[in-house]
PDB file of C-alpha atoms in Angstrom:
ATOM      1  CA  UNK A  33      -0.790  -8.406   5.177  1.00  0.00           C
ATOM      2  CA  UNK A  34      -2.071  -7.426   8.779  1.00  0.00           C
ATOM      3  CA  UNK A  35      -4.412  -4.536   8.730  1.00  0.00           C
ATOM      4  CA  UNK A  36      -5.728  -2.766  11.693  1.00  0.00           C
ATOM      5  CA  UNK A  37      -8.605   0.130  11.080  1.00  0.00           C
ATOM      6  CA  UNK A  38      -9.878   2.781  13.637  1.00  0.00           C
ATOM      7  CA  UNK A  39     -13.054   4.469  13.715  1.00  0.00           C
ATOM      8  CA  UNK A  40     -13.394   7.653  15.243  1.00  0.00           C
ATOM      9  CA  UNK A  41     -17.558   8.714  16.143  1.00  0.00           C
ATOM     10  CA  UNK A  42     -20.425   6.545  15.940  1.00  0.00           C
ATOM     11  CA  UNK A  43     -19.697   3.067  15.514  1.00  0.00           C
ATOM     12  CA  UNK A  44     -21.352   1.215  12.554  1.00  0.00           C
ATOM     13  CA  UNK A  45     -23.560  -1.775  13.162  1.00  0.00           C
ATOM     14  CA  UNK A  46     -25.865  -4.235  11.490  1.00  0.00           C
ATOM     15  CA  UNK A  47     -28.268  -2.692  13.521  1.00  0.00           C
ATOM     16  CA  UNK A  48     -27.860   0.986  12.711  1.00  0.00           C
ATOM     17  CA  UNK A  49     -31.007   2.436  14.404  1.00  0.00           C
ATOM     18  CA  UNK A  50     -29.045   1.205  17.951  1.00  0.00           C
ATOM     19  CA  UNK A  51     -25.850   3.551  18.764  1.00  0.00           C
ATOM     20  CA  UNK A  52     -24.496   2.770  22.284  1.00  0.00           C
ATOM     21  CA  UNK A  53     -22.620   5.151  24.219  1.00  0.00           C
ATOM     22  CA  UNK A  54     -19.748   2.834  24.778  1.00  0.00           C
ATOM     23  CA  UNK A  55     -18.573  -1.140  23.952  1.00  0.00           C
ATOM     24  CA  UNK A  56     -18.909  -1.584  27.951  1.00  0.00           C
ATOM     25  CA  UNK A  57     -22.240  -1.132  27.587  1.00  0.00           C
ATOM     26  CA  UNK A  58     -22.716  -3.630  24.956  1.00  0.00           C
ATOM     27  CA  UNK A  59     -24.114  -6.737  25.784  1.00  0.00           C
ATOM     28  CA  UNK A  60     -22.096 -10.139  24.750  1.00  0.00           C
ATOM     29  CA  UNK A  61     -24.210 -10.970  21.831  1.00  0.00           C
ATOM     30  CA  UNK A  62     -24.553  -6.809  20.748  1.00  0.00           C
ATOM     31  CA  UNK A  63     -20.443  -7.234  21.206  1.00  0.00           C
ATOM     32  CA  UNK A  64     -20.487 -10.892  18.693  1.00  0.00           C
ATOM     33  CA  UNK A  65     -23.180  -8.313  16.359  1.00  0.00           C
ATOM     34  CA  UNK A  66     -20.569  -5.674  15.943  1.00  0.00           C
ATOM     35  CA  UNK A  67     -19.912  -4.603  12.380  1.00  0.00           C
ATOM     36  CA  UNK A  68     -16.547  -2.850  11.672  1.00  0.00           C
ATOM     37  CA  UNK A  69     -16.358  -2.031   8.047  1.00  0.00           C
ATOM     38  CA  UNK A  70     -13.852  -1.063   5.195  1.00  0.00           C
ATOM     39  CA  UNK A  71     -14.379   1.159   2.564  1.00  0.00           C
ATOM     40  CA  UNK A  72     -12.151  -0.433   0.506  1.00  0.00           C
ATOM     41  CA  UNK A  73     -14.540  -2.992  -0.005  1.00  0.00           C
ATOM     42  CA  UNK A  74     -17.530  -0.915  -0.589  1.00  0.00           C
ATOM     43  CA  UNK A  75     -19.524  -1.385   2.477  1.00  0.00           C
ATOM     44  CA  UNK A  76     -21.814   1.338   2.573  1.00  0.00           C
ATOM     45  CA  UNK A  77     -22.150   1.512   6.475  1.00  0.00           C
ATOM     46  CA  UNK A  78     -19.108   4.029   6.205  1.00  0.00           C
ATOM     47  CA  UNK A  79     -21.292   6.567   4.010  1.00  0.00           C
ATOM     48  CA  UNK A  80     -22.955   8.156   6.868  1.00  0.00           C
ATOM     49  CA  UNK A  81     -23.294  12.033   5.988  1.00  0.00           C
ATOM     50  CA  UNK A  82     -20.927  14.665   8.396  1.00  0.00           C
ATOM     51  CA  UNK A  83     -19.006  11.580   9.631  1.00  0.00           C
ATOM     52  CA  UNK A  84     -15.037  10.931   9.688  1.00  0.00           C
ATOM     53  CA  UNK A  85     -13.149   7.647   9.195  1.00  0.00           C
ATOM     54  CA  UNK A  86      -9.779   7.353  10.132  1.00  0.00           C
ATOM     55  CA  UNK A  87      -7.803   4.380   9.436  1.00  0.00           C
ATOM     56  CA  UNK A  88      -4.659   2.815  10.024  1.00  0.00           C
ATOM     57  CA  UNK A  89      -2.815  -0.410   7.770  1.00  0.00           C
ATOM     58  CA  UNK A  90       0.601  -2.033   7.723  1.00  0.00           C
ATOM     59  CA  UNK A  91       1.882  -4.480   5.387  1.00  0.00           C
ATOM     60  CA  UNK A  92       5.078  -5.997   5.524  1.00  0.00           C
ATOM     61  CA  UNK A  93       6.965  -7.834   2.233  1.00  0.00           C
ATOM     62  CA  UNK A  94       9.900  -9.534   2.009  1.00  0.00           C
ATOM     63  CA  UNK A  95      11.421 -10.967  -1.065  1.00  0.00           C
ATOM     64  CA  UNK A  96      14.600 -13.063  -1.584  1.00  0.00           C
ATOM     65  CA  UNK A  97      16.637 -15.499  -3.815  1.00  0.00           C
ATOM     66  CA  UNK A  98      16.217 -15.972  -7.687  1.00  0.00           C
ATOM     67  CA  UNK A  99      15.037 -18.124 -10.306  1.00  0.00           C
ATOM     68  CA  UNK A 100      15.161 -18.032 -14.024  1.00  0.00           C
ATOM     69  CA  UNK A 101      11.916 -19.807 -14.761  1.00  0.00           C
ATOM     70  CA  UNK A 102      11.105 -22.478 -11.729  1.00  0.00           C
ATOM     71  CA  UNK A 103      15.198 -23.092 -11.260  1.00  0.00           C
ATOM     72  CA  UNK A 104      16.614 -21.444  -8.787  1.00  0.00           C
ATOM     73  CA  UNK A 105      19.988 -19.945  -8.883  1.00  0.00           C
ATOM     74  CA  UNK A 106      22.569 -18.811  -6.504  1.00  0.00           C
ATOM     75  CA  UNK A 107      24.407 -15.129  -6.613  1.00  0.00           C
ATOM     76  CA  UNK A 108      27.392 -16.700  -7.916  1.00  0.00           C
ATOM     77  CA  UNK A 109      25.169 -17.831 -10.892  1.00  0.00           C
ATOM     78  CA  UNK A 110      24.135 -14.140 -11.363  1.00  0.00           C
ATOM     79  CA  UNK A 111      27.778 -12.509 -10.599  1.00  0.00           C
ATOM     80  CA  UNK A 112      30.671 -12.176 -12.761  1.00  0.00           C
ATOM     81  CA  UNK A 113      33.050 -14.002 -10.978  1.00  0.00           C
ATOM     82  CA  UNK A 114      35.751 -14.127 -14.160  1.00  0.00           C
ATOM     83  CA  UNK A 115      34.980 -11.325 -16.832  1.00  0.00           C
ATOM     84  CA  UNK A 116      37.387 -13.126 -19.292  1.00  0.00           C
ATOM     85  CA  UNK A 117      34.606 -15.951 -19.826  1.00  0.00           C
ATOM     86  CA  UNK A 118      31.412 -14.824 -20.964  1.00  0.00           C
ATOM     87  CA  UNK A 119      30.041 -18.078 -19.734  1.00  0.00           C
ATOM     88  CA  UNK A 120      29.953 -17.075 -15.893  1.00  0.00           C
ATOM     89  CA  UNK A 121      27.584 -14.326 -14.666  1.00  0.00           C
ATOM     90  CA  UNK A 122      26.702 -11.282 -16.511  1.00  0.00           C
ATOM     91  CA  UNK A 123      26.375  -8.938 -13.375  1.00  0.00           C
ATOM     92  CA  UNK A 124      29.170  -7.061 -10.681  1.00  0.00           C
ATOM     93  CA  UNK A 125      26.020  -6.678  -7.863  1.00  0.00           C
ATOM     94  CA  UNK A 126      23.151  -8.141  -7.197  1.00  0.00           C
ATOM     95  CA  UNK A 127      20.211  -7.649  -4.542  1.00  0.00           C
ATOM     96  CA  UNK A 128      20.146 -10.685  -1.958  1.00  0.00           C
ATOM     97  CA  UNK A 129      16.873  -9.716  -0.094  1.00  0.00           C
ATOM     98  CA  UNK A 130      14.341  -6.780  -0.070  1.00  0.00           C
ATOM     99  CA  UNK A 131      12.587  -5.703   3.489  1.00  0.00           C
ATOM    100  CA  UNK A 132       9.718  -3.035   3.076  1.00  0.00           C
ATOM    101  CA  UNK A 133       7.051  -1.531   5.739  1.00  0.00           C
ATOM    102  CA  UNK A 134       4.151   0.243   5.195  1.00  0.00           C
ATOM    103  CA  UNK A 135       2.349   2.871   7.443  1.00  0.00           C
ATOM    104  CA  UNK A 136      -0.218   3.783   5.757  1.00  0.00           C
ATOM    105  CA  UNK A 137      -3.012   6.269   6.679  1.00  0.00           C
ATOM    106  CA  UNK A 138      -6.263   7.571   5.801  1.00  0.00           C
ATOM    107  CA  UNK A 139      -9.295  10.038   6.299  1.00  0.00           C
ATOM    108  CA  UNK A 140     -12.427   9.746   5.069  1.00  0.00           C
ATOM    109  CA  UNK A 141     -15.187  12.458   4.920  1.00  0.00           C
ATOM    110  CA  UNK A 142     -18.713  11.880   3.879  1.00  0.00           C
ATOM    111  CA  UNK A 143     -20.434  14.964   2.505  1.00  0.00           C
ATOM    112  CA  UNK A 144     -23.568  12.992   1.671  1.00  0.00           C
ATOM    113  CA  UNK A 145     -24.851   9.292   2.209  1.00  0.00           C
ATOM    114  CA  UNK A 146     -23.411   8.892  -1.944  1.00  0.00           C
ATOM    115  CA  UNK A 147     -19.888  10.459  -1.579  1.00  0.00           C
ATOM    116  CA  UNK A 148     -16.834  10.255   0.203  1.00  0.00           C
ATOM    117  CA  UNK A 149     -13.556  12.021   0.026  1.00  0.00           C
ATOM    118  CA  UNK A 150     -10.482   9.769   0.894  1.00  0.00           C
ATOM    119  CA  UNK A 151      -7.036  10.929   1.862  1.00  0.00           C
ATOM    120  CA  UNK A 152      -4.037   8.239   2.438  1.00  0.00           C
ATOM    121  CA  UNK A 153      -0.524   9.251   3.322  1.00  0.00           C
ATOM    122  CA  UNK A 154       2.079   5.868   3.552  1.00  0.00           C
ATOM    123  CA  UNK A 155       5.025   6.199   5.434  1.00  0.00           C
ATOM    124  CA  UNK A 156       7.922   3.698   3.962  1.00  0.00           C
ATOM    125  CA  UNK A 157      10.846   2.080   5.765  1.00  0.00           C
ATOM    126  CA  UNK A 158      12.615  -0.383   2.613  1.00  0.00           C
ATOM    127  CA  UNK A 159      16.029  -1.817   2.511  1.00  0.00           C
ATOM    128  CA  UNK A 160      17.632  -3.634   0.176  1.00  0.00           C
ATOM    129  CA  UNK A 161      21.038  -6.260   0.752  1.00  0.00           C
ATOM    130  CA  UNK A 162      23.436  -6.670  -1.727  1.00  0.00           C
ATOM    131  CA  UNK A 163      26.084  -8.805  -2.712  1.00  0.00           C
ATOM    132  CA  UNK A 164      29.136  -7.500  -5.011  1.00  0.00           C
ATOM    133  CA  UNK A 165      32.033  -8.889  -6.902  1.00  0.00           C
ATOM    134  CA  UNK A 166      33.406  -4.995  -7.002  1.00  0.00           C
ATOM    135  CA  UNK A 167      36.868  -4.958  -5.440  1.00  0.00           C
ATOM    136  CA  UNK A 168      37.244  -3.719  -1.701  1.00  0.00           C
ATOM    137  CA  UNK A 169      33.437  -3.310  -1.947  1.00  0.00           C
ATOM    138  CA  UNK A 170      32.244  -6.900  -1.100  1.00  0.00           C
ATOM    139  CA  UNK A 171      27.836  -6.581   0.181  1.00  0.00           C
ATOM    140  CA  UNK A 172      26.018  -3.512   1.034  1.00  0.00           C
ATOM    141  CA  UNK A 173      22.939  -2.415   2.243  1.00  0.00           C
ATOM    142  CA  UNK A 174      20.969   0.554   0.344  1.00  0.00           C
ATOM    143  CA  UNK A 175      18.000   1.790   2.954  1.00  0.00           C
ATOM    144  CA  UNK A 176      15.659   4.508   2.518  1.00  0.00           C
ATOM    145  CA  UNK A 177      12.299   5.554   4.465  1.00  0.00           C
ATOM    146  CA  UNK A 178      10.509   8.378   4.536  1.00  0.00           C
ATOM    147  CA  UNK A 179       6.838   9.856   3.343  1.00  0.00           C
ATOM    148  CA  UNK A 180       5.525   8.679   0.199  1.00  0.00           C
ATOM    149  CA  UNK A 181       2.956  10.129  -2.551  1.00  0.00           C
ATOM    150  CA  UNK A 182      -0.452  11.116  -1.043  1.00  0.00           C
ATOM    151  CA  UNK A 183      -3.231  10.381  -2.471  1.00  0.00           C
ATOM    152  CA  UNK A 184      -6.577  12.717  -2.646  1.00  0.00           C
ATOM    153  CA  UNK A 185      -9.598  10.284  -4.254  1.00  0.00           C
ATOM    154  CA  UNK A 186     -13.364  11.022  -4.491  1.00  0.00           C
ATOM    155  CA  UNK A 187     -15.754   7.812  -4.074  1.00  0.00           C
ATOM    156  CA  UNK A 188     -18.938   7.841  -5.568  1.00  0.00           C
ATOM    157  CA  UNK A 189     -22.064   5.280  -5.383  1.00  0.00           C
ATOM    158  CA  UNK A 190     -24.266   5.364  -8.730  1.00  0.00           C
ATOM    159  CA  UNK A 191     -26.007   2.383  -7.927  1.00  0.00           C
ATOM    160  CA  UNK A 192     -26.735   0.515  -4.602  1.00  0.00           C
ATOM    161  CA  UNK A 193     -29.572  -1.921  -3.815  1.00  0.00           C
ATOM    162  CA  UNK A 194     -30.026  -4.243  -0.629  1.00  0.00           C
ATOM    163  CA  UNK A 195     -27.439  -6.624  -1.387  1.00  0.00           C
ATOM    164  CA  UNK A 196     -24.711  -4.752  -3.968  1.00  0.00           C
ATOM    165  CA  UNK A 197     -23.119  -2.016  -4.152  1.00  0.00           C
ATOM    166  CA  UNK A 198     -21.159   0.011  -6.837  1.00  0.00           C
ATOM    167  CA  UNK A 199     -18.067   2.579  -6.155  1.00  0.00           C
ATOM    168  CA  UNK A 200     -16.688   4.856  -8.949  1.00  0.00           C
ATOM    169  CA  UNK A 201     -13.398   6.221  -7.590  1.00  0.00           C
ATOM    170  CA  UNK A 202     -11.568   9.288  -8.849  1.00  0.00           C
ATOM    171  CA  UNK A 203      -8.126   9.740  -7.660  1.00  0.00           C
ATOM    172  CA  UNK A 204      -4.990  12.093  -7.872  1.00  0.00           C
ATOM    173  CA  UNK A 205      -1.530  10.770  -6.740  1.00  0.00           C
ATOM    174  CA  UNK A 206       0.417  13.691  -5.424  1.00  0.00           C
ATOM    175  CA  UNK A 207       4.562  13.097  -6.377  1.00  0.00           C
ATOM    176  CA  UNK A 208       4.768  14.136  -1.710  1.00  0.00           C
ATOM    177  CA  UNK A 209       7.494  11.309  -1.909  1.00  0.00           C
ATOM    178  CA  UNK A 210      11.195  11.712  -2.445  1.00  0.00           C
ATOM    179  CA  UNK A 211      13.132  10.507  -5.331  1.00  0.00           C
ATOM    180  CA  UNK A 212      16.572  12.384  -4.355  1.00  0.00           C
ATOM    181  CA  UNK A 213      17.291   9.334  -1.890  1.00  0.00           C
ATOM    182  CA  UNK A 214      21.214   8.125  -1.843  1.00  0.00           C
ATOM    183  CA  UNK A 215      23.493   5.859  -0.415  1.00  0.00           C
ATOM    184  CA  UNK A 216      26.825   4.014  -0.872  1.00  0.00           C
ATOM    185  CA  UNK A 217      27.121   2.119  -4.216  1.00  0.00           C
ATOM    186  CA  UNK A 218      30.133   0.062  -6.173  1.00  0.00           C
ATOM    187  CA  UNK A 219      28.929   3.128  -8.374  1.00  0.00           C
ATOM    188  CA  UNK A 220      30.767   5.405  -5.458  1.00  0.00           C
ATOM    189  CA  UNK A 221      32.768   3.039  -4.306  1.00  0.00           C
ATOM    190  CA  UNK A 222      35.616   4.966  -5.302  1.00  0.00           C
ATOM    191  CA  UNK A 223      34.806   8.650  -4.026  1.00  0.00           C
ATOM    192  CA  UNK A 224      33.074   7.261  -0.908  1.00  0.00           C
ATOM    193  CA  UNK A 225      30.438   9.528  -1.578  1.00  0.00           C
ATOM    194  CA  UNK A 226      26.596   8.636  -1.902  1.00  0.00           C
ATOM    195  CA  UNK A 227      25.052   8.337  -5.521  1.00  0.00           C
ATOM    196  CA  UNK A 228      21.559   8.338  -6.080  1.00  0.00           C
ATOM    197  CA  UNK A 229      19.972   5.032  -5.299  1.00  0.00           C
ATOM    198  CA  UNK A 230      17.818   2.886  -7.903  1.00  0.00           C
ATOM    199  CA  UNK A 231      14.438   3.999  -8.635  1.00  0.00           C
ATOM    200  CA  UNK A 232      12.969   1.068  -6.788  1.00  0.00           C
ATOM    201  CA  UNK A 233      14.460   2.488  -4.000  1.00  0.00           C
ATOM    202  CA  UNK A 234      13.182   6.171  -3.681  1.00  0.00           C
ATOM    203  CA  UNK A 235       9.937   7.090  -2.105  1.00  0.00           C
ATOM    204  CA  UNK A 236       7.397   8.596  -4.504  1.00  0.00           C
ATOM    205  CA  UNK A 237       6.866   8.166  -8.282  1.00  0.00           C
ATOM    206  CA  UNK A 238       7.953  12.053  -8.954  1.00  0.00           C
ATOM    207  CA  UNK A 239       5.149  11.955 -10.720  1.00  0.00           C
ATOM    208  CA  UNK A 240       1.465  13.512 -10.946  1.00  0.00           C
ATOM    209  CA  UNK A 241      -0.988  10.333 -11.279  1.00  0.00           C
ATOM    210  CA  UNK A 242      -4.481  10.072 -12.019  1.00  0.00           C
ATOM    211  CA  UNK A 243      -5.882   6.648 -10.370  1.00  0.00           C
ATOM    212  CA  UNK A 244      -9.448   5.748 -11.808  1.00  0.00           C
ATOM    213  CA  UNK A 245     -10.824   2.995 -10.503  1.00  0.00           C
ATOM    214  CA  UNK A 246     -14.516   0.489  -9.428  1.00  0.00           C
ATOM    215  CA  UNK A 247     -15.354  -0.771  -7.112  1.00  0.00           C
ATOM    216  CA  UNK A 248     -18.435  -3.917  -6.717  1.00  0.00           C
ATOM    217  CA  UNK A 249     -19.415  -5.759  -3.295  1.00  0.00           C
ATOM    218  CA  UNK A 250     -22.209  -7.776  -2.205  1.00  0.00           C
ATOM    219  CA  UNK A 251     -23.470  -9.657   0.826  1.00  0.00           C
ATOM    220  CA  UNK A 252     -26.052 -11.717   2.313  1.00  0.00           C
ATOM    221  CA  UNK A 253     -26.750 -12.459   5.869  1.00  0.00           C
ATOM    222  CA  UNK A 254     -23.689 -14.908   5.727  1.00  0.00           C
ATOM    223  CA  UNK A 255     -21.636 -14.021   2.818  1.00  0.00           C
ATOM    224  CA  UNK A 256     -19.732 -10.638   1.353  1.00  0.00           C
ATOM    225  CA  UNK A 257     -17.857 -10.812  -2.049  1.00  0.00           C
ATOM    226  CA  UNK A 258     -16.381  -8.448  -4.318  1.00  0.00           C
ATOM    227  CA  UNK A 259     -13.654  -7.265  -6.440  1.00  0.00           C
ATOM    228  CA  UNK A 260     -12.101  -4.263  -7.799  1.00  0.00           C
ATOM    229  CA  UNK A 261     -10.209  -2.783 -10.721  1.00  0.00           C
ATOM    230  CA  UNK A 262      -8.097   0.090 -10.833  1.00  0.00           C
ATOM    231  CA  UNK A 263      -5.263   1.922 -12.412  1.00  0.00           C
ATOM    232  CA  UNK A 264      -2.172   4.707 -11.840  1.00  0.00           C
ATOM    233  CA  UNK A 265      -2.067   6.966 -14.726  1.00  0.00           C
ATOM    234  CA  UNK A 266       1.386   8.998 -15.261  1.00  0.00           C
ATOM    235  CA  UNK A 267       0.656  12.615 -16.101  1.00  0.00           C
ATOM    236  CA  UNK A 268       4.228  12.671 -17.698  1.00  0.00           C
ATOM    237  CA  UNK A 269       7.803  11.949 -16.837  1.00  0.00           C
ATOM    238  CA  UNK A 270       9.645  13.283 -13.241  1.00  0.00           C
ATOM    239  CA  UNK A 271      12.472  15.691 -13.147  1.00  0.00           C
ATOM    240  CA  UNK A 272      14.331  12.626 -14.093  1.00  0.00           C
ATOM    241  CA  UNK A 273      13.161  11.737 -16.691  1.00  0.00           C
TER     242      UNK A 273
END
């Protein structure tokens, strides 16, 4: 995961009395003090009332071969090579290797030095390769990018001393992603045209989704810790079903 997060006004320091104009007037051990924070994980430097944070994060996963258990297995363990014997495969495709990106950005607004309102918008690019025992069909790529759901959360601090800090979030997923997405399948193999692709494949959830969730952090002079639970709640099923 490589994350990258701009701040646009004031920056936040240690030192929050001290704002300088710009980092060139900083000097080198000012530069060494600087304190760029995250509200993910509850650092309470970002709660300063009338300001904006905007952020930026990419993550990149990739995910290939098989195993049952700790054995691996090839595709032509997974394929049907010979439907007469049940003992070989049990599937005609199979995905090889997954590729997704994630653009994924955010605004914060800070109505008071207790709440925040976050907004997030990802962009997706995914792909997935496939190899097929389907005749005259052989491997295949299914790709799909595009926006996904947005998500609209309130953050709220009921309790915050010197060295913790709590976060109550209160989130709604928005279904802004699509799950119409298509491409060329064994499944339209025969018409050439594109079918619907798998549900791991679209964009959004379809859904509306209420995501609940807390957050606790610490620090010291030396150390931070903390850790975070939270949860996507389906309110229902999409258009299909």
């Amino acid at each position: 995961l490589v994350m990258l997060v701009f701040f646009i006004g004031s920056p936040s320091f240690t030192k929050a009395q001290d704002y300088p104009a710009e980092l060139a007037d900083m000097s080198l051990q000012e530069l060494l003090e600087l304190h760029i924070v995250d509200y993910r994980a509850g650092d309470m430097n970002t709660f300063h009332k009338g300001r904006w944070t905007i952020g930026y994060q990419y993550a990149y996963v990739k995910m290939e071969g098989y195993r049952t258990g700790t054995n691996k297995m090839s595709a032509a363990d997974i394929l049907k090579a010979n439907p007469l014997d049940p003992d070989v495969g049990k599937f005609l495709t199979t995905p090889s290797r997954m590729v997704q990106q994630l653009h994924l950005l955010s605004a914060m607004s800070n109505p008071s030095t207790k709440v925040g309102i976050l907004i997030t918008l990802p962009y997706v690019f995914q792909s997935t390769d496939h190899v097929s025992v389907v005749p005259n069909f052989g491997d295949f790529v299914i790709s799909t990018n595009g926006i996904s759901d947005m998500t609209i959360k309130a953050l709220l601090v009921p309790y915050q001393d010197k060295m913790t800090t709590v976060i109550l979030q209160g989130g709604l997923g928005l279904p802004t992603g699509s799950i119409d997405e298509t491409g060329l399948t064994p499944a339209s193999a025969a018409s050439g045209l594109p079918k619907t692709v798998p549900f791991t494949m679209q964009l959004g959830s379809g859904t509306y989704d209420v995501q609940p969730g807390i957050t606790y952090s610490g620090h010291t002079a030396f150390w931070n810790w903390g850790g975070e639970v939270s949860g996507t709640i389906r309110l229902g099923d999409n258009i299909r079903d």
